[in-house]
Amino acid sequence: MIDTNRQDYKKDLEEVIFMFSSGENISISHFEENDGKTFKDKFIFLGKEYNFTNHKQIDGELELKRYEKRFSKLGLYKILAEHFKVDYEWGALTGIRPVRMAYSLKNDYEKELKEVFYVSYKKIQLVKDVLKTQENIIDKDGKYSDLFVSVPFCPTRCAYCSFVSEEISKCKHVDKYIDTLVYEIENSLKLCKNLRSVYIGGGTPIALKNEQLIKILKVLQPALNGDIEFTVEAGRPDVITEEKLKILKEYKVNRICVNPQTFSDKTLTLIGRKHSASSVIEKYNLAKNYGFIINMDVIAGLPEESFSDFKNTVDTVINLNPDNFTVHTLCLKKGSILKEKVKRLEIGEISKMTDYAYNSAKENGYNPYYLYRQKYAADNLENVGYSKPQKECVYNIDVMEETSNNIACGANAVSKRVFKEKNQIERYGAPKDILTYINKVNEIIKAKEQLFS
Ligand SMILES: C[S@@+](CC[C@H](N)C(=O)[O-])C[C@H]1O[C@@H](n2cnc3c(N)ncnc32)[C@H](O)[C@@H]1O
Ligand code: SF4
């Protein structure tokens, strides 16, 4: 915990503490003062006083607030990094969108990431690579929209997963949910100006029965002009069937995911995925026959996995040659069953894994094209999407960099309107709970109409 005179960014300081300790047993006091030119931070930790001073000319109130906060965070990071003898690759950067930050820092981003956040050269290079891949794709003028549809159901829950989703056989309201969702989509299509992608995400959308899935796909058809990008996060190989693939194809879906997470059967059992490694390959080949652009998700740092397990996963993915693959770093919320079970890997081991994925991707013609970070990620590392040239998923870029409007439908879906001129984003989040969502759908539709009016 931290006792600070800067309540306005206490939470940000707590995030730095959390990087090192999950918040337990650390007690720090902090006093910050500045006159707009000289910035002073005093910390007391374990009875010792630490002082940091910097002189810098800052123009504008907003910039000043930003700098005060960043300078305090860096001071705290330095104290804890020294105490715990750990240096994280992302340094004092706690934000989840480093690339978006680079866009906002414009030409100064490299210097700022290095000097104000202590980000490593390697991660700055990663940000640079992503910016380069996004160069001709990013919605510079904020003129596009994307449509998101949330299907928060799964065949069963995987032990590590932090997404909001229910086991489909245990939910009594699936039909009612689908009907409400279809109604909301019908009423949302008029809000989609210059639509450039549609994304049905999960959960596992194809865990639905055929007729439920078709209802959603049908109502989306008027939005699908030309060969607009249309993704379904098919996901778990145990529910990918030839019948489902045919349906997706018939309704103009052009991208899907077939997610291994790992190619170790032992790990798959441990994390509660009800499929084998070989079934991933079988379903991938089946989906390939239908001509979908395919993404494969993998996770670095899964329980009991060594570097060679992860290397085997990446090598197998690259051998299969999908258009995209995404490398997540395991991120376990406090109190989750798996968190209690997982043996923490040595600091640096997961970094070796993500470095291997990065290097192999580049050697095999993939570029990193989007990047984000999550709280509680092992070693504070990141998630990176890799793509063959011209096969990038535009939806992922738009949603991560928050450059386009997002019209989101369903429980827990967050709609965003981008005001490019004001450099501002307004959001509306629908309720997480399925029944609350069903009962409030008219209110939700109205709120979204207001957001996009
Ligand atoms: C919304 S999930 C949907 C994927 C799909 N249902 C499946 O299981 O194949 C998207 C991805 O997030 C990643 N993911 C989920 N929970 C995670 C966690 N706790 N740590 C790291 N990655 C996670 C997985 O790679 C997963 O494929
Ligand atoms: S990883 Fe996928 S299938 Fe597993 S619980 Fe999460 S969303 Fe559901």
mmCIF file of C-alpha atoms in Angstrom, residues 247-385:
data_model
loop_
_atom_site.group_PDB
_atom_site.id
_atom_site.type_symbol
_atom_site.label_atom_id
_atom_site.label_comp_id
_atom_site.label_asym_id
_atom_site.label_seq_id
_atom_site.Cartn_x
_atom_site.Cartn_y
_atom_site.Cartn_z
ATOM 1 C CA ILE A 247 -22.246 -22.263 -42.210
ATOM 2 C CA LEU A 248 -19.537 -19.667 -41.593
ATOM 3 C CA LYS A 249 -18.502 -19.790 -45.251
ATOM 4 C CA GLU A 250 -22.086 -19.524 -46.492
ATOM 5 C CA TYR A 251 -22.595 -16.361 -44.436
ATOM 6 C CA LYS A 252 -19.444 -14.654 -45.767
ATOM 7 C CA VAL A 253 -17.150 -15.111 -42.791
ATOM 8 C CA ASN A 254 -13.603 -14.828 -44.115
ATOM 9 C CA ARG A 255 -11.462 -15.148 -40.986
ATOM 10 C CA ILE A 256 -11.519 -17.558 -38.092
ATOM 11 C CA CYS A 257 -9.285 -18.638 -35.212
ATOM 12 C CA VAL A 258 -8.193 -22.186 -34.536
ATOM 13 C CA ASN A 259 -6.439 -21.907 -31.191
ATOM 14 C CA PRO A 260 -3.950 -24.458 -29.906
ATOM 15 C CA GLN A 261 -2.690 -22.444 -26.875
ATOM 16 C CA THR A 262 0.000 -25.165 -26.697
ATOM 17 C CA PHE A 263 0.944 -28.302 -28.608
ATOM 18 C CA SER A 264 1.605 -30.272 -25.420
ATOM 19 C CA ASP A 265 -1.170 -32.745 -24.567
ATOM 20 C CA LYS A 266 -0.002 -32.795 -20.971
ATOM 21 C CA THR A 267 -0.466 -29.032 -20.638
ATOM 22 C CA LEU A 268 -3.798 -29.100 -22.476
ATOM 23 C CA THR A 269 -5.116 -31.496 -19.833
ATOM 24 C CA LEU A 270 -3.680 -29.386 -17.031
ATOM 25 C CA ILE A 271 -5.369 -26.205 -18.274
ATOM 26 C CA GLY A 272 -8.704 -27.903 -18.884
ATOM 27 C CA ARG A 273 -8.835 -27.691 -22.694
ATOM 28 C CA LYS A 274 -10.931 -30.566 -23.904
ATOM 29 C CA HIS A 275 -8.965 -31.273 -27.058
ATOM 30 C CA SER A 276 -5.687 -32.823 -28.079
ATOM 31 C CA ALA A 277 -2.776 -31.220 -29.885
ATOM 32 C CA SER A 278 -3.359 -33.435 -32.937
ATOM 33 C CA SER A 279 -6.996 -32.311 -33.200
ATOM 34 C CA VAL A 280 -5.756 -28.723 -33.593
ATOM 35 C CA ILE A 281 -3.833 -29.780 -36.699
ATOM 36 C CA GLU A 282 -6.792 -31.768 -38.012
ATOM 37 C CA LYS A 283 -9.229 -28.843 -37.540
ATOM 38 C CA TYR A 284 -6.734 -26.352 -38.921
ATOM 39 C CA ASN A 285 -6.380 -28.386 -42.126
ATOM 40 C CA LEU A 286 -10.146 -28.744 -42.379
ATOM 41 C CA ALA A 287 -10.646 -24.985 -42.027
ATOM 42 C CA LYS A 288 -7.863 -24.292 -44.536
ATOM 43 C CA ASN A 289 -9.840 -26.236 -47.171
ATOM 44 C CA TYR A 290 -12.581 -23.649 -46.845
ATOM 45 C CA GLY A 291 -10.177 -20.828 -47.650
ATOM 46 C CA PHE A 292 -10.472 -18.914 -44.365
ATOM 47 C CA ILE A 293 -7.702 -16.593 -43.215
ATOM 48 C CA ILE A 294 -6.684 -18.308 -40.008
ATOM 49 C CA ASN A 295 -5.278 -17.023 -36.745
ATOM 50 C CA MET A 296 -3.811 -19.290 -34.056
ATOM 51 C CA ASP A 297 -3.542 -18.217 -30.395
ATOM 52 C CA VAL A 298 -0.770 -19.533 -28.172
ATOM 53 C CA ILE A 299 0.201 -18.731 -24.581
ATOM 54 C CA ALA A 300 3.722 -18.298 -23.153
ATOM 55 C CA GLY A 301 4.264 -19.290 -19.527
ATOM 56 C CA LEU A 302 1.627 -22.017 -19.208
ATOM 57 C CA PRO A 303 1.930 -24.144 -16.055
ATOM 58 C CA GLU A 304 4.807 -26.574 -15.990
ATOM 59 C CA GLU A 305 5.903 -25.635 -19.494
ATOM 60 C CA SER A 306 9.576 -25.205 -20.203
ATOM 61 C CA PHE A 307 11.179 -23.170 -22.942
ATOM 62 C CA SER A 308 11.376 -26.287 -25.124
ATOM 63 C CA ASP A 309 7.597 -26.938 -24.789
ATOM 64 C CA PHE A 310 6.889 -23.389 -25.874
ATOM 65 C CA LYS A 311 9.472 -23.588 -28.666
ATOM 66 C CA ASN A 312 7.750 -26.716 -29.924
ATOM 67 C CA THR A 313 4.395 -24.873 -29.906
ATOM 68 C CA VAL A 314 5.775 -21.945 -31.902
ATOM 69 C CA ASP A 315 7.640 -24.233 -34.320
ATOM 70 C CA THR A 316 4.503 -26.299 -34.920
ATOM 71 C CA VAL A 317 2.389 -23.199 -35.539
ATOM 72 C CA ILE A 318 4.947 -21.797 -37.979
ATOM 73 C CA ASN A 319 5.148 -25.144 -39.774
ATOM 74 C CA LEU A 320 1.384 -25.079 -40.237
ATOM 75 C CA ASN A 321 1.856 -21.646 -41.820
ATOM 76 C CA PRO A 322 -1.308 -19.803 -40.689
ATOM 77 C CA ASP A 323 -1.816 -16.217 -41.913
ATOM 78 C CA ASN A 324 -1.751 -14.870 -38.350
ATOM 79 C CA PHE A 325 -0.711 -16.087 -34.962
ATOM 80 C CA THR A 326 -0.971 -14.393 -31.594
ATOM 81 C CA VAL A 327 1.346 -14.930 -28.666
ATOM 82 C CA HIS A 328 -0.217 -14.183 -25.272
ATOM 83 C CA THR A 329 1.678 -14.089 -21.996
ATOM 84 C CA LEU A 330 -0.087 -16.033 -19.293
ATOM 85 C CA CYS A 331 -1.952 -13.690 -17.055
ATOM 86 C CA LEU A 332 -3.551 -15.081 -13.935
ATOM 87 C CA LYS A 333 -5.897 -13.194 -11.719
ATOM 88 C CA LYS A 334 -5.333 -13.357 -7.991
ATOM 89 C CA GLY A 335 -7.255 -16.198 -6.388
ATOM 90 C CA SER A 336 -7.814 -18.211 -9.608
ATOM 91 C CA ILE A 337 -7.417 -21.971 -9.146
ATOM 92 C CA LEU A 338 -4.553 -22.079 -11.572
ATOM 93 C CA LYS A 339 -2.742 -19.194 -9.901
ATOM 94 C CA GLU A 340 -2.500 -21.165 -6.685
ATOM 95 C CA LYS A 341 -1.162 -24.196 -8.568
ATOM 96 C CA VAL A 342 1.313 -22.539 -10.873
ATOM 97 C CA LYS A 343 4.946 -22.718 -10.048
ATOM 98 C CA ARG A 344 6.323 -19.261 -10.828
ATOM 99 C CA LEU A 345 8.955 -19.416 -13.529
ATOM 100 C CA GLU A 346 12.236 -17.636 -12.998
ATOM 101 C CA ILE A 347 12.133 -14.010 -14.103
ATOM 102 C CA GLY A 348 13.434 -13.946 -17.655
ATOM 103 C CA GLU A 349 12.245 -17.433 -18.637
ATOM 104 C CA ILE A 350 9.022 -16.221 -20.208
ATOM 105 C CA SER A 351 10.890 -13.389 -21.800
ATOM 106 C CA LYS A 352 13.065 -15.990 -23.518
ATOM 107 C CA MET A 353 9.878 -17.570 -24.869
ATOM 108 C CA THR A 354 8.389 -14.333 -26.200
ATOM 109 C CA ASP A 355 11.773 -13.419 -27.720
ATOM 110 C CA TYR A 356 11.862 -16.785 -29.464
ATOM 111 C CA ALA A 357 8.374 -16.206 -30.891
ATOM 112 C CA TYR A 358 9.360 -12.730 -32.095
ATOM 113 C CA ASN A 359 12.556 -13.925 -33.795
ATOM 114 C CA SER A 360 10.962 -17.004 -35.376
ATOM 115 C CA ALA A 361 8.017 -14.958 -36.604
ATOM 116 C CA LYS A 362 10.338 -12.477 -38.310
ATOM 117 C CA GLU A 363 12.536 -15.198 -39.805
ATOM 118 C CA ASN A 364 9.448 -16.829 -41.300
ATOM 119 C CA GLY A 365 7.862 -13.811 -42.930
ATOM 120 C CA TYR A 366 5.523 -12.625 -40.159
ATOM 121 C CA ASN A 367 5.456 -9.065 -38.807
ATOM 122 C CA PRO A 368 4.203 -7.995 -35.392
ATOM 123 C CA TYR A 369 1.064 -5.978 -36.186
ATOM 124 C CA TYR A 370 -0.667 -5.307 -32.885
ATOM 125 C CA LEU A 371 0.403 -5.381 -29.313
ATOM 126 C CA TYR A 372 -1.189 -4.967 -25.922
ATOM 127 C CA ARG A 373 -0.467 -5.628 -22.293
ATOM 128 C CA GLN A 374 -2.620 -6.923 -19.488
ATOM 129 C CA LYS A 375 -2.452 -6.443 -15.770
ATOM 130 C CA TYR A 376 -1.124 -9.459 -13.892
ATOM 131 C CA ALA A 377 0.721 -10.772 -16.977
ATOM 132 C CA ALA A 378 3.715 -12.938 -16.125
ATOM 133 C CA ASP A 379 6.852 -10.771 -15.952
ATOM 134 C CA ASN A 380 4.700 -7.844 -17.081
ATOM 135 C CA LEU A 381 5.128 -8.978 -20.647
ATOM 136 C CA GLU A 382 2.824 -8.422 -23.589
ATOM 137 C CA ASN A 383 0.539 -10.056 -26.146
ATOM 138 C CA VAL A 384 1.578 -9.722 -29.782
ATOM 139 C CA GLY A 385 -0.296 -10.498 -32.985
#
